[in-house]
Amino acid sequence: MAVAGSWWPKDAGTEGMSFMQDIAALEGRALEDWLEEAKPHLAVQRTKHVAPSTLARAMTLISPEKAARIFDLLSPATQSDILQALPPPERARFLERMEPDDRARMLEFVPPEFGRTLLEALSSEERALTRTVLDYPAKSAGRLMSPEFVSLMPEMSAEDALLAIRSGEKRADTVFLMPVCDAEMRLLGAVDLAQIVLAAPSTRISDLSTLDVPFVHVTDDQEDVARLMTSADLMIVPVIEEDGRLVGIVTFDDAMEVLDFENSEDFARAGGTEPIGRPYLSVPVFRLVRSRIVWLSVLAVAASLTVNVLDAFEETLESVVTLALFIPLLIGIGGNAGAQSATTIVRALAVEDVKPGDILAIAWRETRTGFVMGLLVSVFAYAILALIFDPSIALVVAVTLVFICTLAALVGAVMPVAAKVLSIDPAVFSAPFVTTIVDASGLLIYFLVARVILGV
Amino acid sequence: MAVAGSWWPKDAGTEGMSFMQDIAALEGRALEDWLEEAKPHLAVQRTKHVAPSTLARAMTLISPEKAARIFDLLSPATQSDILQALPPPERARFLERMEPDDRARMLEFVPPEFGRTLLEALSSEERALTRTVLDYPAKSAGRLMSPEFVSLMPEMSAEDALLAIRSGEKRADTVFLMPVCDAEMRLLGAVDLAQIVLAAPSTRISDLSTLDVPFVHVTDDQEDVARLMTSADLMIVPVIEEDGRLVGIVTFDDAMEVLDFENSEDFARAGGTEPIGRPYLSVPVFRLVRSRIVWLSVLAVAASLTVNVLDAFEETLESVVTLALFIPLLIGIGGNAGAQSATTIVRALAVEDVKPGDILAIAWRETRTGFVMGLLVSVFAYAILALIFDPSIALVVAVTLVFICTLAALVGAVMPVAAKVLSIDPAVFSAPFVTTIVDASGLLIYFLVARVILGV
């Protein structure tokens, strides 16, 4: 949103401003030429293909103004990687220009000792602003907010307000919607810049303000804040302290960044990995392994339960080896049914369509959904299997499918809700965990059903 | 962002405005009382628990102003459900007040015949605006944009510009960043309201404007537009026609809504379901079944390949029944490794960290990642299994794990990229499909390895 220049070329057409056209011309150029010549947003795209140390070097070779604009648009993790790779003078230059809230988020990705070095390199004013934000817990509204903002008083006239805004030295994008406060900085409401501009100059701010303005507390979770802003279409939300004092505002771009981060995290965890937090092609292979090996091992240990179940039924298996043929099919279908239900509920929890208190309603819906699906799939399976295999085997598979699908849907729905109650990220206990649990219990059901129907 | 009232109570404290406190007082009240008394954002939360027909009835019982504010915040699918449940006079009232772009999005969810009835019920002005948007393809920037906006001319003074803004009857939230156009409505740049307000009254708009303003074309994909806005921190983005004329603007709240929708869709598909588009508890069970049964059946058919593979190796299985014990473990680990890699790549494609052209780089990274993980897991597995079972069986399992993990990571990464190339949503070919493919090919590897090592 920064204003890039104030000149006006005579022949500026839309072609000259396009975001897309200039990529081809840059193909094959050195990284620093790319960064210097491409629009900041395109330059950021290019940075996704290089290691942080390479990127850091290129950033020192381009104009400081352009480098700062690109740096602003990078993810906090990538910003931290670059600062760690830069020599101290360049490092201080980037660091000093960051917004306090962006700086605080970046600091979460550096080792504590290095974080202290960074803070000491700051001017005292910026250090104090950063400390204000850092005093709040990680992932809180206090960490997310900008501690610099313009606020107005109710008794001001529209004209006074415009003068007050003009005299301020604040960033332009924090004045679109301004909080209105009393002398003790207690939040009274909010007024938007357009309303002030549209009003007669003598109109009082109190007559232009909205009263039922949503606000959040410093300790509220950043994801809740971002969700509130999306669901209520808010451009900014004021952040207040315990005592009711206004201490900052969260802007829509920070909210979008939080949602992007949380969505990536949920998505990764629902697939049994940890998010890497950096562009895929910019990280070394060992980091990919690190983001996956823990979950893969934990799931492997949990899956070893299936060996025990099969071991217990080895005699049944030996007498009817045909039963083994359907093991992957049955646990595959069960796993998919469980993953479907887990995915639906993890997302519903994330977007606040459901709350942990709805657990009984959820369990009942999923039991019915799973049962209906199991019935449909089993009719279909029986019809085909009875033609090829022994009808009694077909019956075993069909009956097992009804049980497995019902169980899978139920377990898939209840596990994420239970995780939420225990303050664990529901996405962690979704598809891969549910599949693993359904594998073992599905096998148990299969062999019990087989024993009853086949009499073995 | 609408201004709710212009009165100012003497004792308005922060408590009175809180978003959170008034829920308890409303617990147990009738739906319509809830909707009337709660803040719009909270009222929307409450609507998530009721069927559309019930909600539609309640909406007719509350004040039209409050009903309209709540209606605005509902998802397009829910809006369409409510309009279908309302009697014609109330229906026309809600419909007429919608923004043209919101109306066009809602119309995607109604049957075509009913859609025509809705359009005919509109005033001619609103109908024309809606048609403008509907003329562009679904999910395009043209559909997403607001065709009503304020634009300025470069030769205007700041004072003239403020007068022009004041004289307009446009929505306040479209004037924060305004496009600057020539007489033929060709986009020249953009200027933000704060810059105009902060400038001396005689400053020319051309001196306040940003030139390298990102813009998009009417036919661009809505997800690309929303991603551009997030990654470049844009509050609005101008939309231009083929001939360079400015025809609308996309605002940040629409971008947030698109990303929310696309994230829900990716998340659902990565879990093998279709998104339901409505709050989980507001839909009947048959709709949940409908969103899942197709994928579950398709995956079940694909999984039946495992029966064929096992059938082909029935003799091997009969001679060494112990081999059956490790089937679920092996395909479980393979499925998880494939899901991890698919999830990582689907997300990387969605946030544009990688492009289809990176396929070779991706395949090479995933092959190495899968191989390293397979090696780590197999060493661990061999150590344990060799103690309990025959060491040669342990060796079969360990060797199979290395092959399966490498294959799974490779397939998991390549399938979503291939889907993207074929213009299929990559999320469709992620975890569940990859798992199913890895199941069948993993079994093949297992028995081939067993034959070689055990000589059966």
Short mmCIF file of N, CA and C in Angstrom, two decimals, chain A residues 321-330 389, chain B residues 303-318 323-324 327-328 331 439-440 442-444 446-447 451:
data_model
loop_
_atom_site.label_atom_id
_atom_site.label_comp_id
_atom_site.label_asym_id
_atom_site.label_seq_id
_atom_site.Cartn_x
_atom_site.Cartn_y
_atom_site.Cartn_z
N VAL A 321 -7.42 -68.83 4.15
CA VAL A 321 -6.46 -67.83 3.64
C VAL A 321 -7.14 -66.77 2.78
N THR A 322 -8.27 -67.15 2.15
CA THR A 322 -9.00 -66.19 1.31
C THR A 322 -9.34 -64.90 2.10
N LEU A 323 -9.52 -65.05 3.41
CA LEU A 323 -9.84 -63.87 4.23
C LEU A 323 -8.78 -62.78 4.08
N ALA A 324 -7.52 -63.21 3.90
CA ALA A 324 -6.42 -62.24 3.80
C ALA A 324 -6.57 -61.32 2.58
N LEU A 325 -7.22 -61.86 1.53
CA LEU A 325 -7.36 -61.08 0.29
C LEU A 325 -8.07 -59.74 0.50
N PHE A 326 -9.01 -59.71 1.48
CA PHE A 326 -9.84 -58.51 1.64
C PHE A 326 -9.35 -57.55 2.71
N ILE A 327 -8.23 -57.92 3.35
CA ILE A 327 -7.72 -57.05 4.43
C ILE A 327 -7.43 -55.63 3.93
N PRO A 328 -6.61 -55.48 2.86
CA PRO A 328 -6.33 -54.09 2.44
C PRO A 328 -7.58 -53.35 1.98
N LEU A 329 -8.50 -54.05 1.30
CA LEU A 329 -9.73 -53.41 0.83
C LEU A 329 -10.56 -52.88 1.99
N LEU A 330 -10.77 -53.74 2.99
CA LEU A 330 -11.61 -53.36 4.13
C LEU A 330 -11.00 -52.21 4.92
N PHE A 389 -16.47 -64.95 -5.49
CA PHE A 389 -16.01 -65.78 -4.36
C PHE A 389 -17.19 -66.52 -3.74
N ALA B 303 -9.52 -49.52 -4.73
CA ALA B 303 -8.90 -50.37 -3.72
C ALA B 303 -9.10 -51.85 -4.04
N SER B 304 -10.09 -52.17 -4.87
CA SER B 304 -10.33 -53.58 -5.18
C SER B 304 -9.15 -54.19 -5.96
N LEU B 305 -8.29 -53.30 -6.48
CA LEU B 305 -7.06 -53.74 -7.12
C LEU B 305 -6.20 -54.55 -6.14
N THR B 306 -6.27 -54.20 -4.86
CA THR B 306 -5.47 -54.92 -3.86
C THR B 306 -5.90 -56.37 -3.77
N VAL B 307 -7.22 -56.63 -3.99
CA VAL B 307 -7.71 -58.01 -3.95
C VAL B 307 -7.07 -58.81 -5.08
N ASN B 308 -6.97 -58.19 -6.27
CA ASN B 308 -6.34 -58.85 -7.41
C ASN B 308 -4.88 -59.18 -7.14
N VAL B 309 -4.15 -58.20 -6.58
CA VAL B 309 -2.74 -58.42 -6.30
C VAL B 309 -2.58 -59.59 -5.33
N LEU B 310 -3.36 -59.57 -4.25
CA LEU B 310 -3.24 -60.64 -3.25
C LEU B 310 -3.66 -61.99 -3.83
N ASP B 311 -4.68 -61.94 -4.67
CA ASP B 311 -5.16 -63.16 -5.31
C ASP B 311 -4.02 -63.80 -6.12
N ALA B 312 -3.26 -62.96 -6.81
CA ALA B 312 -2.15 -63.44 -7.64
C ALA B 312 -1.06 -64.09 -6.79
N PHE B 313 -0.95 -63.64 -5.55
CA PHE B 313 0.10 -64.18 -4.67
C PHE B 313 -0.46 -65.13 -3.62
N GLU B 314 -1.67 -65.70 -3.87
CA GLU B 314 -2.30 -66.52 -2.84
C GLU B 314 -1.43 -67.72 -2.44
N GLU B 315 -0.71 -68.29 -3.42
CA GLU B 315 0.15 -69.44 -3.11
C GLU B 315 1.26 -69.07 -2.14
N THR B 316 1.91 -67.93 -2.43
CA THR B 316 2.97 -67.45 -1.55
C THR B 316 2.41 -67.25 -0.14
N LEU B 317 1.24 -66.65 -0.09
CA LEU B 317 0.59 -66.35 1.17
C LEU B 317 0.26 -67.63 1.93
N GLU B 318 -0.20 -68.67 1.19
CA GLU B 318 -0.55 -69.94 1.84
C GLU B 318 0.68 -70.61 2.43
N LEU B 323 3.42 -63.79 6.51
CA LEU B 323 3.51 -62.60 5.65
C LEU B 323 2.26 -61.72 5.76
N ALA B 324 1.08 -62.35 5.96
CA ALA B 324 -0.18 -61.60 6.04
C ALA B 324 -0.19 -60.63 7.23
N ILE B 327 0.81 -57.03 6.35
CA ILE B 327 0.16 -56.30 5.26
C ILE B 327 -0.40 -54.93 5.72
N PRO B 328 -1.22 -54.90 6.77
CA PRO B 328 -1.76 -53.58 7.16
C PRO B 328 -0.67 -52.61 7.60
N ILE B 331 1.24 -51.32 4.32
CA ILE B 331 0.49 -50.39 3.47
C ILE B 331 0.06 -49.16 4.27
N ASP B 439 -1.21 -48.65 -1.84
CA ASP B 439 -1.64 -49.94 -1.26
C ASP B 439 -1.38 -51.07 -2.25
N ALA B 440 -1.88 -50.92 -3.46
CA ALA B 440 -1.77 -51.99 -4.46
C ALA B 440 -0.31 -52.21 -4.88
N GLY B 442 2.34 -51.32 -3.28
CA GLY B 442 3.11 -51.72 -2.11
C GLY B 442 3.03 -53.23 -1.89
N LEU B 443 1.83 -53.79 -2.10
CA LEU B 443 1.64 -55.24 -1.94
C LEU B 443 2.47 -56.01 -2.97
N LEU B 444 2.47 -55.48 -4.18
CA LEU B 444 3.24 -56.09 -5.26
C LEU B 444 4.72 -56.14 -4.88
N TYR B 446 5.98 -55.97 -1.89
CA TYR B 446 6.13 -56.83 -0.71
C TYR B 446 6.31 -58.30 -1.13
N PHE B 447 5.41 -58.78 -2.00
CA PHE B 447 5.49 -60.19 -2.38
C PHE B 447 6.66 -60.49 -3.29
N ARG B 451 9.46 -63.17 -2.26
CA ARG B 451 9.87 -64.28 -3.13
C ARG B 451 11.38 -64.35 -3.27
#
